[in-house]
Amino acid sequence: MPAQPIHCLPVLSAIASITAFVLVSREVTEPYLDEIFHIPQTQRYCAGDCYSWDPSITTPPGLYLLSAGSLRLLSQPCTPAALRATNLAVLFLITIPLYALLPRSRPRRLAETATIASFPLLFFFANLYYTDVASAAAVLAVYALADRDRHWLAGLAGAASLTIRQTNIVWVGFVLVLALLRRLSVPDPRLVNASLRDVPCAILSAAQSALRRPVIVLRVALPYTPALLGFTAFLVWNGGIVLGHHEHHAAVAHFAQLLYFLAFASVLLFPVFFSTRTIRDAFAYGLSSPRRAAASTAALLLINLVIHCYTIIHPFLLADNRHYVFYVFRRLIAPVPIRHALSPLYLAAAWAWASRMRGAPLLWSLGFAACTSAVLVPTPLVEPRYFLVPTLLLRVQLARADKGHGNVEPDARLWAEWVWYTAINTATTALFLTVKFRWDGWDGWMRFMW
């Protein structure tokens, strides 16, 4: 494809986002689904009532306070459309940390930033008043600031991120560890050059470097201490990480979440992740020698063990047909033979990601896997929104680790990614706006959504 039109992607993305927002605001004038909790709570703040709290809300009030303060400063009423507009504004602001995180050597850095900001879950939830867009923006801001050694600002952004989504403490810790590794100059081999024997060696080397240079550790870690102490105080005060409805969000060992995340990231990042070389390298990675074939067989058995022992079907999943996950679970996960039949696909996806991420640092990859597990595994409910932050971090790391992939030209792959996201965004927005149905005993229209 010609190189010049690629520069139109930021404008096209902005037009698409604004158009979708206007259409949703005109069609869906009343709070929908979880908005029935978020919007009234924020409207109470707008009215000056800072003491009332809806116990059904499971996340802190950071977004509500941000929206109420912004609208009062602008002397605007806290209508559903106005509150949703704060999320649209955050969607545009998220391009700042995204741009900062992409390597300066990327030839189409601005276009790539706009494309990532068009990621389907960001695009869709920017049209509603949910906390996910603001949560992702805060995490990316922490990452971008720490990446430039602006640790006091990163610590402040980290504390702010916890007021939006309390599980962001995991990603604040991830960023802190990366900052320490970089400041201590810990050797971190690329995955392509690493073996299993390198894993304990790399971890031990990092620990020894930290113990030998405690002053540097304290200097880097100190700006993040308020966020860490604040989170600890919250846990003590609240008696757990979840606000409200503790019985529906009790921590479990839901290891199957990692398989769902693997599938989600593979499908959503398909254009930037997939190529003929990916297929070739993936099969070479898993089957190129008897030793690798034996390891793959063991991995396949482990995947089936996880499916058998750690698949949790939350009562909410099969009781709410407004979400896409309802149909995925009813057709693919609930039937036991089908869920096990998917195991070779999970294994193939794991091969492909191991091949595609071979330019990533080993310790980054281990930290990412650990933090993704910490966020997802304790969660009984499967929600695509929970996959948003790790998928965005994975997409950014693909750009950082990419040394050229396959025979596809960068512009062509970027166009393919943008078209893929736009096709998904168009389909999900159109479905949300045009396909409506009723629930007995409920007022208003029901709609399909992520």
Short mmCIF file of N, CA, C and O in Angstrom, two decimals, residues 40 49 74 89 117 128 140 164 233 255 316:
data_model
loop_
_atom_site.label_atom_id
_atom_site.label_comp_id
_atom_site.label_asym_id
_atom_site.label_seq_id
_atom_site.Cartn_x
_atom_site.Cartn_y
_atom_site.Cartn_z
N PRO A 40 -25.64 7.59 38.51
CA PRO A 40 -26.26 8.21 39.69
C PRO A 40 -25.25 8.57 40.78
O PRO A 40 -25.40 9.60 41.45
N ASP A 49 -23.12 16.04 47.13
CA ASP A 49 -23.27 14.98 48.12
C ASP A 49 -22.09 14.02 48.01
O ASP A 49 -22.08 13.12 47.16
N LEU A 74 -16.54 23.37 34.38
CA LEU A 74 -17.02 23.89 33.10
C LEU A 74 -18.46 24.38 33.16
O LEU A 74 -19.02 24.78 32.14
N ALA A 89 -13.08 11.95 26.12
CA ALA A 89 -11.90 12.81 26.28
C ALA A 89 -10.69 11.98 26.73
O ALA A 89 -9.57 12.17 26.25
N ALA A 117 -5.17 3.15 19.81
CA ALA A 117 -6.26 3.81 20.53
C ALA A 117 -7.63 3.44 19.98
O ALA A 117 -8.65 3.70 20.63
N LEU A 128 -19.62 4.87 26.63
CA LEU A 128 -20.43 4.64 27.81
C LEU A 128 -19.68 5.14 29.04
O LEU A 128 -18.50 5.50 28.97
N LEU A 140 -1.21 3.16 31.61
CA LEU A 140 -0.26 3.52 30.54
C LEU A 140 0.51 4.78 30.90
O LEU A 140 1.69 4.91 30.55
N ILE A 164 -9.31 4.49 40.59
CA ILE A 164 -10.22 4.10 39.50
C ILE A 164 -10.45 2.59 39.50
O ILE A 164 -11.57 2.12 39.36
N ALA A 233 -3.40 0.28 53.24
CA ALA A 233 -4.38 0.84 54.17
C ALA A 233 -5.81 0.53 53.70
O ALA A 233 -6.69 0.22 54.51
N PHE A 255 -7.55 -20.64 36.89
CA PHE A 255 -6.43 -20.66 35.97
C PHE A 255 -6.86 -20.69 34.50
O PHE A 255 -6.09 -20.32 33.61
N PHE A 316 -23.40 -15.47 36.85
CA PHE A 316 -23.74 -14.30 36.04
C PHE A 316 -23.56 -14.57 34.54
O PHE A 316 -24.25 -13.99 33.71
#
